[in-house]
XYZ file of N, CA, C and O in Angstrom:
832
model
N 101.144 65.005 -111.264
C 100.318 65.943 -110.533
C 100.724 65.923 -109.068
O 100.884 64.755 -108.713
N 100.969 66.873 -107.999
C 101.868 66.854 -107.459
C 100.205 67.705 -106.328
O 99.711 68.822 -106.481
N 99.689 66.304 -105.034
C 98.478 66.769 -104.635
C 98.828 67.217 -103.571
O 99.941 66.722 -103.396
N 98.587 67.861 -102.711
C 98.591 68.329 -101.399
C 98.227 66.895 -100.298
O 97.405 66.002 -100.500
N 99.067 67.057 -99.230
C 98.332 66.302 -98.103
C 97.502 67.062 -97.291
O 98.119 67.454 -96.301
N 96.502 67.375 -97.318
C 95.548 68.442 -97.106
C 94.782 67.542 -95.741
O 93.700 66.981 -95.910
N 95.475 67.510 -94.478
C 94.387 67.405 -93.045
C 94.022 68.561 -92.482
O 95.016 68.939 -91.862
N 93.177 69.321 -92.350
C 92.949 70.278 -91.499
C 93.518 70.450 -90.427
O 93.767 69.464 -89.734
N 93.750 71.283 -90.152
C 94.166 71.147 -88.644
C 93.404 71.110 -87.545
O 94.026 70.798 -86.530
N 92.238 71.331 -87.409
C 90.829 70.940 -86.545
C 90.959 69.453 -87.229
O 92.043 69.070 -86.788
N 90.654 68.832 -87.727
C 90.503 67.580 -87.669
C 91.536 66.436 -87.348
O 91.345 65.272 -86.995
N 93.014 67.342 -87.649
C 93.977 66.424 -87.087
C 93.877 66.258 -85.460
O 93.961 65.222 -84.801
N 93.728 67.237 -85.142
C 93.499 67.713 -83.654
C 92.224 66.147 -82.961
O 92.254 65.133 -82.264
N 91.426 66.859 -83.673
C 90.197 65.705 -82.845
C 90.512 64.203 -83.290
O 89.918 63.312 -82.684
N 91.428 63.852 -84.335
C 91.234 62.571 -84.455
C 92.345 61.943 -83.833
O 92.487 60.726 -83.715
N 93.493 63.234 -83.255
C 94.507 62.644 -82.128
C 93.717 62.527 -80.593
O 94.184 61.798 -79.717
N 92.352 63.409 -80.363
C 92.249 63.378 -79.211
C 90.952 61.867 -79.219
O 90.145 61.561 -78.341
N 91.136 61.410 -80.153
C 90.375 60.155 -80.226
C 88.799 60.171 -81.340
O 88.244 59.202 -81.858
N 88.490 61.388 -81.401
C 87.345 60.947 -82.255
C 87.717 60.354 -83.289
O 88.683 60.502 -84.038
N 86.566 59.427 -83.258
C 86.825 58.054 -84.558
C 85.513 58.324 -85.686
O 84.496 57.644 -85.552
N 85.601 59.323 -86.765
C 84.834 59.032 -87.957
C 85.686 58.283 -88.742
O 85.644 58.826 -89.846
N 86.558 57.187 -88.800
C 87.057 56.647 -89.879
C 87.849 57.131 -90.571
O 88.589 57.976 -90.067
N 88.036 56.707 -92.315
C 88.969 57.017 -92.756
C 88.783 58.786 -93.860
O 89.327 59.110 -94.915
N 88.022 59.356 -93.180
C 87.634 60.571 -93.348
C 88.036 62.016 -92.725
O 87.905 63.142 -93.204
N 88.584 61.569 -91.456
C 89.235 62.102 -90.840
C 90.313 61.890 -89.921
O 90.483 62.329 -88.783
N 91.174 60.954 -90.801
C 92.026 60.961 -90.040
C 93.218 61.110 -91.466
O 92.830 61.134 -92.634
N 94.846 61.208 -91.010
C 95.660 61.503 -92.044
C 95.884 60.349 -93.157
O 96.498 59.294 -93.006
N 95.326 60.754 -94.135
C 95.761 59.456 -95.499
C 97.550 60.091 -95.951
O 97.883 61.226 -96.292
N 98.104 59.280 -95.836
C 99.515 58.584 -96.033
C 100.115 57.706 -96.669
O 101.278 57.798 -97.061
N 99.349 56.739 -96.837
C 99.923 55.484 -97.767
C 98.911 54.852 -98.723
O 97.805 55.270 -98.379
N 98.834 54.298 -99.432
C 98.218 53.490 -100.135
C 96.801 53.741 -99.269
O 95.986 54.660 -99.182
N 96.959 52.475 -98.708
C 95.504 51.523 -97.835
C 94.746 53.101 -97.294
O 93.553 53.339 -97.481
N 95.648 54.009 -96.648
C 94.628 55.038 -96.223
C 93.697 55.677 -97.398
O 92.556 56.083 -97.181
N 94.323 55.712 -98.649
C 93.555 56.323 -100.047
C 91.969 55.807 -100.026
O 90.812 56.222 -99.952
N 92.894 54.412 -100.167
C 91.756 53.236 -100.710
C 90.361 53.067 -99.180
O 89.187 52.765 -99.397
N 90.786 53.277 -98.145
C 90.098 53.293 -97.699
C 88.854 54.681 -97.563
O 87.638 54.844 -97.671
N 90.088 55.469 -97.261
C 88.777 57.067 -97.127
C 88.178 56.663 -98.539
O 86.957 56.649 -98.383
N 88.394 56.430 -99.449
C 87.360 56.153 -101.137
C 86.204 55.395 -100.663
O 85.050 55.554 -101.060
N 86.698 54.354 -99.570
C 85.673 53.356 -99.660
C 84.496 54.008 -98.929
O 83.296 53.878 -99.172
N 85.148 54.797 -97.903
C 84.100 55.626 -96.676
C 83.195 56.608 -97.099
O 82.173 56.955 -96.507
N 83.827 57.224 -98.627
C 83.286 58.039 -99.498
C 82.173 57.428 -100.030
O 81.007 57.784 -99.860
N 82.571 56.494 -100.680
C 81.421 55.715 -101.450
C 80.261 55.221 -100.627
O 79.159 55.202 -101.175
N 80.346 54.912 -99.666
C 79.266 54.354 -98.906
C 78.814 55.762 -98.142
O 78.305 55.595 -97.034
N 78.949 57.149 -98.622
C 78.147 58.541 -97.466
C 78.806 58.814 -96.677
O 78.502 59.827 -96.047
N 80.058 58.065 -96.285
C 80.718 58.437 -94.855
C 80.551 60.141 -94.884
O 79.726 60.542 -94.063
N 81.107 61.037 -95.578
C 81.148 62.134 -95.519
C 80.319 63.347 -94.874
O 79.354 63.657 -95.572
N 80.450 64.007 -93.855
C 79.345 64.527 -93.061
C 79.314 66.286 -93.482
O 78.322 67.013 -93.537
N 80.481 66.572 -93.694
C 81.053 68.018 -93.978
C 81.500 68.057 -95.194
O 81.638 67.170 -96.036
N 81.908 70.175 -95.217
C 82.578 69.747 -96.386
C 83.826 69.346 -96.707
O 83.999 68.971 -97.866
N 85.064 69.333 -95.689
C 86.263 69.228 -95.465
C 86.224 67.339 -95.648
O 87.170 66.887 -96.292
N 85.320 66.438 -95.178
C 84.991 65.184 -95.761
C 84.881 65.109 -97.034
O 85.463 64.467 -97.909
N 84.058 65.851 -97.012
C 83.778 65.594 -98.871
C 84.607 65.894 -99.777
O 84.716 65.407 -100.902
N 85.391 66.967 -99.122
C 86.877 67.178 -99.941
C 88.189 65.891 -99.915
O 88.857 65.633 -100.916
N 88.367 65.187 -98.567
C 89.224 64.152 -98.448
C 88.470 62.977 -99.070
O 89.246 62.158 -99.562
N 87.240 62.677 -99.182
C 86.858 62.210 -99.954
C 86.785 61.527 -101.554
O 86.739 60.352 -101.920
N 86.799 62.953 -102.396
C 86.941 63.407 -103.532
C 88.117 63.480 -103.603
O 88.491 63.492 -104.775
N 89.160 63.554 -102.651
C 90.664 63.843 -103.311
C 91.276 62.398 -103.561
O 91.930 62.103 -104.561
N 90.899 61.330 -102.258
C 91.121 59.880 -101.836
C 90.971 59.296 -103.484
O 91.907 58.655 -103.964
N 89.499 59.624 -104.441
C 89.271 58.681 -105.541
C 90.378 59.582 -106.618
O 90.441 59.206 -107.788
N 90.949 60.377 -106.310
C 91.093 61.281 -107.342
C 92.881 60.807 -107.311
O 93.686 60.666 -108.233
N 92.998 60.678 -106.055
C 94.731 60.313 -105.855
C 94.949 58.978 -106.102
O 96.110 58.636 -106.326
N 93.740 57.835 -106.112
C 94.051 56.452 -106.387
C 94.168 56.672 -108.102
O 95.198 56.567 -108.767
N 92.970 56.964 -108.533
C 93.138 57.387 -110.500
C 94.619 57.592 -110.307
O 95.474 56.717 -110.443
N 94.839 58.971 -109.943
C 96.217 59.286 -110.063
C 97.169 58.338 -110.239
O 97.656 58.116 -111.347
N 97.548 57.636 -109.054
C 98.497 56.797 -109.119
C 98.424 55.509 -110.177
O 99.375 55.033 -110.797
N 96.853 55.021 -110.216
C 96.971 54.029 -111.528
C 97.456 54.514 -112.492
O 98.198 53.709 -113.054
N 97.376 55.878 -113.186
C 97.619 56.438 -114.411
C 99.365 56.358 -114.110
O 100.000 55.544 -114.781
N 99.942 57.028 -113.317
C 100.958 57.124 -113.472
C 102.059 55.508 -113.536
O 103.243 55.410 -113.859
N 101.314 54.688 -113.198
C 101.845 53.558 -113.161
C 102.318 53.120 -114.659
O 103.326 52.570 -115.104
N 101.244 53.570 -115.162
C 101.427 52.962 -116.402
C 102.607 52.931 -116.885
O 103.079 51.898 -117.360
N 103.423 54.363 -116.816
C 104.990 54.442 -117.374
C 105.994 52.830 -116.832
O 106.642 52.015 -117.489
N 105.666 52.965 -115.257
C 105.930 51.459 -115.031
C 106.075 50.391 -115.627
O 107.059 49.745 -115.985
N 104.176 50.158 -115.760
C 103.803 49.045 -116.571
C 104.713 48.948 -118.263
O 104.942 47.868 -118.807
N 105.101 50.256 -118.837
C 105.621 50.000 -120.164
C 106.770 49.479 -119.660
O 106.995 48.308 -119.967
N 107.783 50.200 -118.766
C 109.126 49.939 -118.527
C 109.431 48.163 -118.348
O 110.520 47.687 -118.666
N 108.438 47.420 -117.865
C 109.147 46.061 -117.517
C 108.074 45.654 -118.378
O 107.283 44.807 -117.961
N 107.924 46.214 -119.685
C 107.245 45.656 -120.708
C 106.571 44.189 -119.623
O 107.056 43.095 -119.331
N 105.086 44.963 -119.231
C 104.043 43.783 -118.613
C 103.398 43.606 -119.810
O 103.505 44.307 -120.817
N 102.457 42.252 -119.582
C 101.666 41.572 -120.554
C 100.546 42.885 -121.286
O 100.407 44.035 -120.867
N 99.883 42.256 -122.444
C 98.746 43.349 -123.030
C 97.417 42.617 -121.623
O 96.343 43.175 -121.401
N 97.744 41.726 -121.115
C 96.418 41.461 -120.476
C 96.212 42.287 -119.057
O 95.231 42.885 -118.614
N 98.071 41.985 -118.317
C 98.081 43.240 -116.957
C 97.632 44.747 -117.426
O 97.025 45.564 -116.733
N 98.188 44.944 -119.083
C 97.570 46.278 -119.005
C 96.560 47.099 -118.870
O 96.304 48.198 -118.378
N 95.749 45.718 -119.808
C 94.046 45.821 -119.637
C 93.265 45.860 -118.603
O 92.231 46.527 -118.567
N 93.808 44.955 -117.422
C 92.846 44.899 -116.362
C 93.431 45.611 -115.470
O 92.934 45.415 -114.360
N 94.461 46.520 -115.473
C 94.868 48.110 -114.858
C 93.987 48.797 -115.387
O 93.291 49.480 -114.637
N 93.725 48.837 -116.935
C 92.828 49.734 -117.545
C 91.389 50.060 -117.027
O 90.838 51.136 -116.793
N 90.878 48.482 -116.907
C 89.539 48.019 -116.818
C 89.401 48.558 -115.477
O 88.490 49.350 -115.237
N 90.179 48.219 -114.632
C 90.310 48.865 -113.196
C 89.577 50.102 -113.099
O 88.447 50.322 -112.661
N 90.817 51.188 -113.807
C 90.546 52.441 -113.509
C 89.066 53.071 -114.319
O 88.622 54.208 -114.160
N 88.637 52.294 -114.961
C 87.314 53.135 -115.601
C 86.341 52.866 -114.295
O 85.620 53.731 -113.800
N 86.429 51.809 -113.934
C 85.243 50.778 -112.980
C 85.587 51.776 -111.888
O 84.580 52.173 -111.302
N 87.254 52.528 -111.254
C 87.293 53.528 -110.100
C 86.232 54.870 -110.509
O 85.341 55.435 -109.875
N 86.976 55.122 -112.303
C 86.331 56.664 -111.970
C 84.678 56.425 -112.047
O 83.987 57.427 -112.228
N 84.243 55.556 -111.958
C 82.689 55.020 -112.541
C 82.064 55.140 -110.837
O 81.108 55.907 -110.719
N 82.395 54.656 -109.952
C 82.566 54.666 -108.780
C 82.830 56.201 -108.071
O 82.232 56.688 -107.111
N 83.739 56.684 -108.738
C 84.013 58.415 -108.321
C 82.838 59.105 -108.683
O 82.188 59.763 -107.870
N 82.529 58.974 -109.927
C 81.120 59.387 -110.187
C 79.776 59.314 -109.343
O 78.983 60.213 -109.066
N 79.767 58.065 -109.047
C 78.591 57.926 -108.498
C 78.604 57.965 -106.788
O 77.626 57.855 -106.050
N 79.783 58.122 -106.472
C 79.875 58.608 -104.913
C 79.678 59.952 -105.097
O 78.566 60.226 -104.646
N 80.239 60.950 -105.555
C 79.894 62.067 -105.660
C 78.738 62.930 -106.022
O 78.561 64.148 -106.059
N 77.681 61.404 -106.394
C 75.776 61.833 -106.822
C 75.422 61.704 -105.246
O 74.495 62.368 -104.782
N 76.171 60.848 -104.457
C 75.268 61.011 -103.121
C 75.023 62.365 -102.250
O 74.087 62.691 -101.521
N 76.040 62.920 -102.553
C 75.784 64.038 -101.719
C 75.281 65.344 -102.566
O 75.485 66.512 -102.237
N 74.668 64.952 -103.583
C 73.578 66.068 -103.926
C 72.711 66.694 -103.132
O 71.939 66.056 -102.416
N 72.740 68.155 -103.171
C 72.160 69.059 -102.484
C 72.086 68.729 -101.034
O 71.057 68.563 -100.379
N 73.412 68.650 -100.593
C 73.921 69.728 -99.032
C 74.307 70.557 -99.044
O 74.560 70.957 -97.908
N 74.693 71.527 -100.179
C 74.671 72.625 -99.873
C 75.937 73.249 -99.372
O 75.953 74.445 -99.085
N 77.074 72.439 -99.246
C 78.750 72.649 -98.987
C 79.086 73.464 -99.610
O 78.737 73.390 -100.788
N 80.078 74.880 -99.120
C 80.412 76.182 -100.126
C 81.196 75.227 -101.529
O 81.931 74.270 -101.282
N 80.946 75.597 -102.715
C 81.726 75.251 -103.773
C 81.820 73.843 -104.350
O 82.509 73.543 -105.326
N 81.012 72.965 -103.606
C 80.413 71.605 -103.681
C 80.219 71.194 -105.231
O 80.698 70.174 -105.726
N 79.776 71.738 -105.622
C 79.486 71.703 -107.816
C 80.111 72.288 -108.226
O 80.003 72.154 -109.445
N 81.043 73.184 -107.913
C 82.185 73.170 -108.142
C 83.309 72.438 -108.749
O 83.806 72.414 -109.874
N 83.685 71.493 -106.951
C 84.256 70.399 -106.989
C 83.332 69.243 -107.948
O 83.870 69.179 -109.053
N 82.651 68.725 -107.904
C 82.205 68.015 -108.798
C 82.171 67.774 -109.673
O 82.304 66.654 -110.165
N 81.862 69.369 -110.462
C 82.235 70.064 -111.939
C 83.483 69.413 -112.489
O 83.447 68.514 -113.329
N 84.591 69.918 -111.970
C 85.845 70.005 -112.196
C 86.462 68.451 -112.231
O 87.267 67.955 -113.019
N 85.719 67.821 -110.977
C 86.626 66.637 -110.633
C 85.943 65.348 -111.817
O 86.389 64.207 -111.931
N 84.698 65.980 -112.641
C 83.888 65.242 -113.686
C 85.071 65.676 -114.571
O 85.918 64.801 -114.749
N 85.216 66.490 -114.971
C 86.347 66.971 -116.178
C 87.501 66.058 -116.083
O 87.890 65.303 -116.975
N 88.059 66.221 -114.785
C 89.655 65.309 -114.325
C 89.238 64.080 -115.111
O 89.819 63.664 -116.113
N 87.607 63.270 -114.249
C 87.964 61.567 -114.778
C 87.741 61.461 -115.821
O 87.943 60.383 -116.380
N 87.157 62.713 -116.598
C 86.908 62.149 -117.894
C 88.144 62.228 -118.928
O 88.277 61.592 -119.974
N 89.022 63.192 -118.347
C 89.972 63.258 -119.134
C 91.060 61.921 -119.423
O 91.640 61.493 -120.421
N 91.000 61.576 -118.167
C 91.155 60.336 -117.559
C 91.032 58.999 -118.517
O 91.842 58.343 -119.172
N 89.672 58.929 -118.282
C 89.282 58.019 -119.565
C 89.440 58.087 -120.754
O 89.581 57.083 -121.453
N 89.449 59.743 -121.376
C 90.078 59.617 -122.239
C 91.184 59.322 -122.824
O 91.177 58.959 -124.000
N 92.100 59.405 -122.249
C 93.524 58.572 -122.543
C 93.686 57.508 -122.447
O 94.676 56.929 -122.896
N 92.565 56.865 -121.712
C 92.422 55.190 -122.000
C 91.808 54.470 -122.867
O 91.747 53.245 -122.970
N 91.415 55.181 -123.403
C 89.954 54.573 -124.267
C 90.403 55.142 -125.806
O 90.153 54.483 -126.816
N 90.833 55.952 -125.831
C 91.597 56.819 -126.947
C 92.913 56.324 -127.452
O 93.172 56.091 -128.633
N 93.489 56.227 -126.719
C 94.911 55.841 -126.701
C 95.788 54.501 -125.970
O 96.639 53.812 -126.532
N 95.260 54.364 -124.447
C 96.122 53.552 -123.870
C 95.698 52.221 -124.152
O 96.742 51.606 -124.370
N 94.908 51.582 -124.245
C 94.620 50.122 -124.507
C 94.971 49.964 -126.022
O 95.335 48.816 -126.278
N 94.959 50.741 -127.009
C 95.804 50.946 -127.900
C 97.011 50.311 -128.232
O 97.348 49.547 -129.137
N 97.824 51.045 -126.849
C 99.102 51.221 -126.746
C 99.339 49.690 -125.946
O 100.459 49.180 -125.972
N 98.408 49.141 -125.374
C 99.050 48.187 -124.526
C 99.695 47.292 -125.669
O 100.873 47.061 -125.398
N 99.374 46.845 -126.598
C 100.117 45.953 -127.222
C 101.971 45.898 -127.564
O 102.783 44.973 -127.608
N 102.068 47.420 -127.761
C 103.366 48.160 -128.568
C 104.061 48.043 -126.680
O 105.044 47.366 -126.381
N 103.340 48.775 -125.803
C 104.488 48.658 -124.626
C 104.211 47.535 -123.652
O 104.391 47.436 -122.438
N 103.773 46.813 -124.463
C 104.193 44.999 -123.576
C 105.692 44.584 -124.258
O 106.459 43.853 -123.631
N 105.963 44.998 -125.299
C 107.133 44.369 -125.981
C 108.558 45.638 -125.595
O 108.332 46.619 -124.887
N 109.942 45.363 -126.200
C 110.670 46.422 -126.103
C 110.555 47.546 -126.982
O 109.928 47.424 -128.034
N 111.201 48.839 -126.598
C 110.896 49.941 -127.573
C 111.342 49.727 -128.931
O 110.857 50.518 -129.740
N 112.203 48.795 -129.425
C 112.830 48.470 -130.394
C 111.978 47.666 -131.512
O 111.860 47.870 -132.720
N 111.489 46.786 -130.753
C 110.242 46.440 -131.354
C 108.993 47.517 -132.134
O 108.127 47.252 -132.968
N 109.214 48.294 -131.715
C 108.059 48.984 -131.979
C 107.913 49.367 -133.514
O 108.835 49.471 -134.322
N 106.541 49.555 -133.743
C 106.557 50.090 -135.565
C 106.255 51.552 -135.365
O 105.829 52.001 -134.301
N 106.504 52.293 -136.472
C 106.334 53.358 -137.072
C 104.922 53.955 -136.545
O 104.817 55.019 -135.935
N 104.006 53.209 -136.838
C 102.636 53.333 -136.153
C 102.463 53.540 -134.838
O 101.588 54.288 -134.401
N 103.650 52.605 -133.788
C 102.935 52.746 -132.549
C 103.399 54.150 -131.987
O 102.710 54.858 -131.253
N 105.125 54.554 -132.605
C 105.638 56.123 -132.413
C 104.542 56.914 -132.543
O 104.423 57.934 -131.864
N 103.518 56.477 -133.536
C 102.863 58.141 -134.417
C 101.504 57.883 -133.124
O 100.853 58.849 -132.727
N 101.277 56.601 -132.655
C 100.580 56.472 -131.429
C 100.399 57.254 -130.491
O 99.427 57.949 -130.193
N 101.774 57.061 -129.847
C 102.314 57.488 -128.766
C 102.748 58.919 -128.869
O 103.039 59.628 -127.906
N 102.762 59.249 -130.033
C 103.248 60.950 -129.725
C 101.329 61.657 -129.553
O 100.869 62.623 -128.943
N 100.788 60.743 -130.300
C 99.044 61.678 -130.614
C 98.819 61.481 -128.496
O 98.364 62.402 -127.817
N 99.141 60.496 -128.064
C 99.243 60.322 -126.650
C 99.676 61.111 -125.690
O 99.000 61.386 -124.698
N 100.713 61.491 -125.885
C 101.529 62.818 -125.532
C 100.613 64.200 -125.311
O 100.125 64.782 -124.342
N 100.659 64.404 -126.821
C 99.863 65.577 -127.100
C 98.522 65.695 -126.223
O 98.289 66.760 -125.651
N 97.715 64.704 -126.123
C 96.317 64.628 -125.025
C 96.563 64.394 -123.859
O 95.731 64.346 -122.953
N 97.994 64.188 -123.745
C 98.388 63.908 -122.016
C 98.518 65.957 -121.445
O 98.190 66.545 -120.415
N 99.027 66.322 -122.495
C 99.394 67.603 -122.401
C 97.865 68.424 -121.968
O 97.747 69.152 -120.982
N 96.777 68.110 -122.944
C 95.830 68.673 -122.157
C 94.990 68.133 -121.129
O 93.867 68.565 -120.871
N 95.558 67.177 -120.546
C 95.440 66.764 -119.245
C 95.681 66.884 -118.075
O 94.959 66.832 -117.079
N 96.995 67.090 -118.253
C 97.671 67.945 -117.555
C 97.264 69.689 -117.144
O 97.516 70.280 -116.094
N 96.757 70.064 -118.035
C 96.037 71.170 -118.213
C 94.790 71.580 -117.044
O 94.659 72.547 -116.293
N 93.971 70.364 -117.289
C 92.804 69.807 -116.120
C 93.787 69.797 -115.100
O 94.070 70.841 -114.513
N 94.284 68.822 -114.859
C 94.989 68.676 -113.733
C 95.121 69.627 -112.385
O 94.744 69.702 -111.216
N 96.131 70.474 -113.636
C 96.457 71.783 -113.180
C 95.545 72.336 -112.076
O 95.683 72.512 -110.866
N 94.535 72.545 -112.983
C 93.055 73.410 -112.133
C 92.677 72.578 -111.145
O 92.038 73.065 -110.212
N 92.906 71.548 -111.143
C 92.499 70.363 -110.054
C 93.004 71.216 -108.659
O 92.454 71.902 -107.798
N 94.233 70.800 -108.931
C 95.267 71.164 -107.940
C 94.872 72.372 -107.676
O 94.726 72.488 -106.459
N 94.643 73.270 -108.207
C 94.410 74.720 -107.541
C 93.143 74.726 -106.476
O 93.093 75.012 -105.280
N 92.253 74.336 -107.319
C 91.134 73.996 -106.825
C 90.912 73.353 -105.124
O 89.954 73.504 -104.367
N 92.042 72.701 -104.947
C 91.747 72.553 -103.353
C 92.111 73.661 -102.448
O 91.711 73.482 -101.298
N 92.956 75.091 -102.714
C 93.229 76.235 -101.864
C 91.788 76.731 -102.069
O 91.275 77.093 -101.010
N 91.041 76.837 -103.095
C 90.019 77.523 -103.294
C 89.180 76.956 -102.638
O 88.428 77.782 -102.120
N 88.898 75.813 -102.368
C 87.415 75.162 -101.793
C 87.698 74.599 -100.370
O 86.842 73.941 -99.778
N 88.906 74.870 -99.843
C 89.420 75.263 -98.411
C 88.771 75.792 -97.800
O 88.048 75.491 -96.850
N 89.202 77.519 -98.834
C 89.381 78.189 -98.058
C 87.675 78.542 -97.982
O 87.058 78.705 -96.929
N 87.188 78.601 -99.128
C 85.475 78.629 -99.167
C 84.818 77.466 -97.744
O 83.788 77.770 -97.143
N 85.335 76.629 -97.523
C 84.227 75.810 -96.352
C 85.586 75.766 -95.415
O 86.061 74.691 -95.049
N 86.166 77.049 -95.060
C 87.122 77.200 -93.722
C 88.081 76.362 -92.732
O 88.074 76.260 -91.505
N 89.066 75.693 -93.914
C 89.658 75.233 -92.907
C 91.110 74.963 -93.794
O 91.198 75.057 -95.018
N 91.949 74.691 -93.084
C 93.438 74.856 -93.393
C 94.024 73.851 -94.221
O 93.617 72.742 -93.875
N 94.903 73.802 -95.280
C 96.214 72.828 -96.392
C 96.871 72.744 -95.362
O 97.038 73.778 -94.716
N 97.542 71.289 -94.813
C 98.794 71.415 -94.538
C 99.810 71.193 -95.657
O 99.490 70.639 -96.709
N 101.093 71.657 -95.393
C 102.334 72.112 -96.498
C 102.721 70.872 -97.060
O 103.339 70.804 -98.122
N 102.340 69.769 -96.309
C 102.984 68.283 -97.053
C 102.643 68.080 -98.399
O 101.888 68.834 -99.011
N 103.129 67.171 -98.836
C 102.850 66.538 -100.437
C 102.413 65.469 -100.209
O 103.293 64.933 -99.536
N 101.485 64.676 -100.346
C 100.989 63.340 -100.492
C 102.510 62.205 -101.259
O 102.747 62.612 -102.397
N 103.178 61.351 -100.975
C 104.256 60.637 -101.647
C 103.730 59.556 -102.701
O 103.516 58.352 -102.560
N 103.553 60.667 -104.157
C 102.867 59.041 -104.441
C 103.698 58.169 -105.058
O 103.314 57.094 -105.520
N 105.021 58.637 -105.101
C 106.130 57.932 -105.268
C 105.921 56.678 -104.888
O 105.968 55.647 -105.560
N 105.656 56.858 -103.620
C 105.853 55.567 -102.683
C 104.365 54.728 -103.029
O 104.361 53.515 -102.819
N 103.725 55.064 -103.298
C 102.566 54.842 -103.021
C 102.409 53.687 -104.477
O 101.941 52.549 -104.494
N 102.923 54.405 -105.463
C 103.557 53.511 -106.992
C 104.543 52.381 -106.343
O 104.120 51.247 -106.123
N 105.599 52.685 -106.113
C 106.383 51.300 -105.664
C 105.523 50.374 -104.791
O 105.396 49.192 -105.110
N 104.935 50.876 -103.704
C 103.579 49.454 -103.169
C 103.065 48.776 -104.017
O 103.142 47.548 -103.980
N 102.396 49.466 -105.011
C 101.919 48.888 -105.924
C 102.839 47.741 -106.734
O 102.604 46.536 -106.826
N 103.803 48.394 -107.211
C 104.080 47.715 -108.228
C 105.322 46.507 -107.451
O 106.009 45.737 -108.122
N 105.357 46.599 -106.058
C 106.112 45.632 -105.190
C 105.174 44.335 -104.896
O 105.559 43.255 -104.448
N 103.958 44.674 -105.230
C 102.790 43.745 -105.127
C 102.593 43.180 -106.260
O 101.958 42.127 -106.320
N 103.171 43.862 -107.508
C 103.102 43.083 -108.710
C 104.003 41.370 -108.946
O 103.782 40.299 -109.510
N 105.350 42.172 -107.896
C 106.696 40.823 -108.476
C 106.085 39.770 -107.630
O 105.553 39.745 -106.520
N 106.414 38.729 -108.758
C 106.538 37.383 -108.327
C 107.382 36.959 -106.861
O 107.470 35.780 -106.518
């Protein structure tokens, strides 16, 4: 899923000329900035709706990147236990996404349940591939592909197939931030969030 680095440009502005709301308005870039605007989220930081959007995108781009790790996690065939408590992780994030996003019931932000709507669909889809399929799978991609039985192929393709309509969600995800921009007025910048990089932190924190 390929997210926008979405700072406004009014807010890049004021948080170069020093205003300090935290990690809400200022540019998320790496890892720690994700994890932090999430944290600022979770505790109300959010005052607007352009917050509540960096907000909601912050829990939505950390999911992201755990999920995508996973291909990782198969490649250097990690333990069934690292897989699990990646797993366990990400339910306990979107569980957390959830319930940051009950705080700001009824302010009244253009397209606000909207976003909510939609971004409930994302984690659940989310979970579903974990709970359905990937802890499943942790056993078959802790070992090499060669190893594998007949069963874990017919696994992994039913995996596929639900990744496909995930991707699907996704999709609308991504659209969804030009739309709820442009509804509470304020500007995408053209960047891409790198979560390339943002996966190698991670998984540079894994090696011994």
């Amino acid at each position: 899923m390929k997210k926008l680095f979405l700072m406004p440009l009014g807010l890049a502005f004021l948080a170069s000329c020093g205003n300090d709301n935290e990690a809400l308005q200022t540019p998320m870039e790496d890892k720690e900035d994700f994890e932090e605007a999430a944290l600022s989220f979770e505790e109300g930081g959010a005052t607007n709706g352009e917050e509540y959007f960096f907000g909601v995108q912050a829990e939505v781009v950390d999911i992201d990147v755990m999920l995508r790790e996973v291909d990782n996690f198969d490649e250097i065939d990690a333990t069934v236990e690292e897989f699990n408590i990646h797993y366990d992780t990400m339910l306990v994030m979107i569980e957390n996404c959830k319930k940051a996003m009950n705080l700001y019931d009824g302010k009244g932000w253009p397209m606000q349940q909207d976003l909510e709507d939609l971004t409930i669909e994302w984690v659940d889809a989310v979970a579903g591939l974990i709970n359905d399929y990937l802890y499943k799978l942790a056993q078959p991609m802790s070992v090499p592909d060669d190893q594998w039985k007949d069963a874990d192929f017919d696994l992994y393709d039913e995996y596929l197939v639900a990744l496909e309509a995930y991707y699907e969600v996704d999709n609308r995800w991504v659209d969804m931030q030009y739309t709820f921009a442009s509804a509470n007025g304020f500007q995408l910048s053209d960047e891409t969030i790198d979560m390339d990089a943002m996966i190698e932190e991670d998984m540079e924190e894994m090696e011994p």
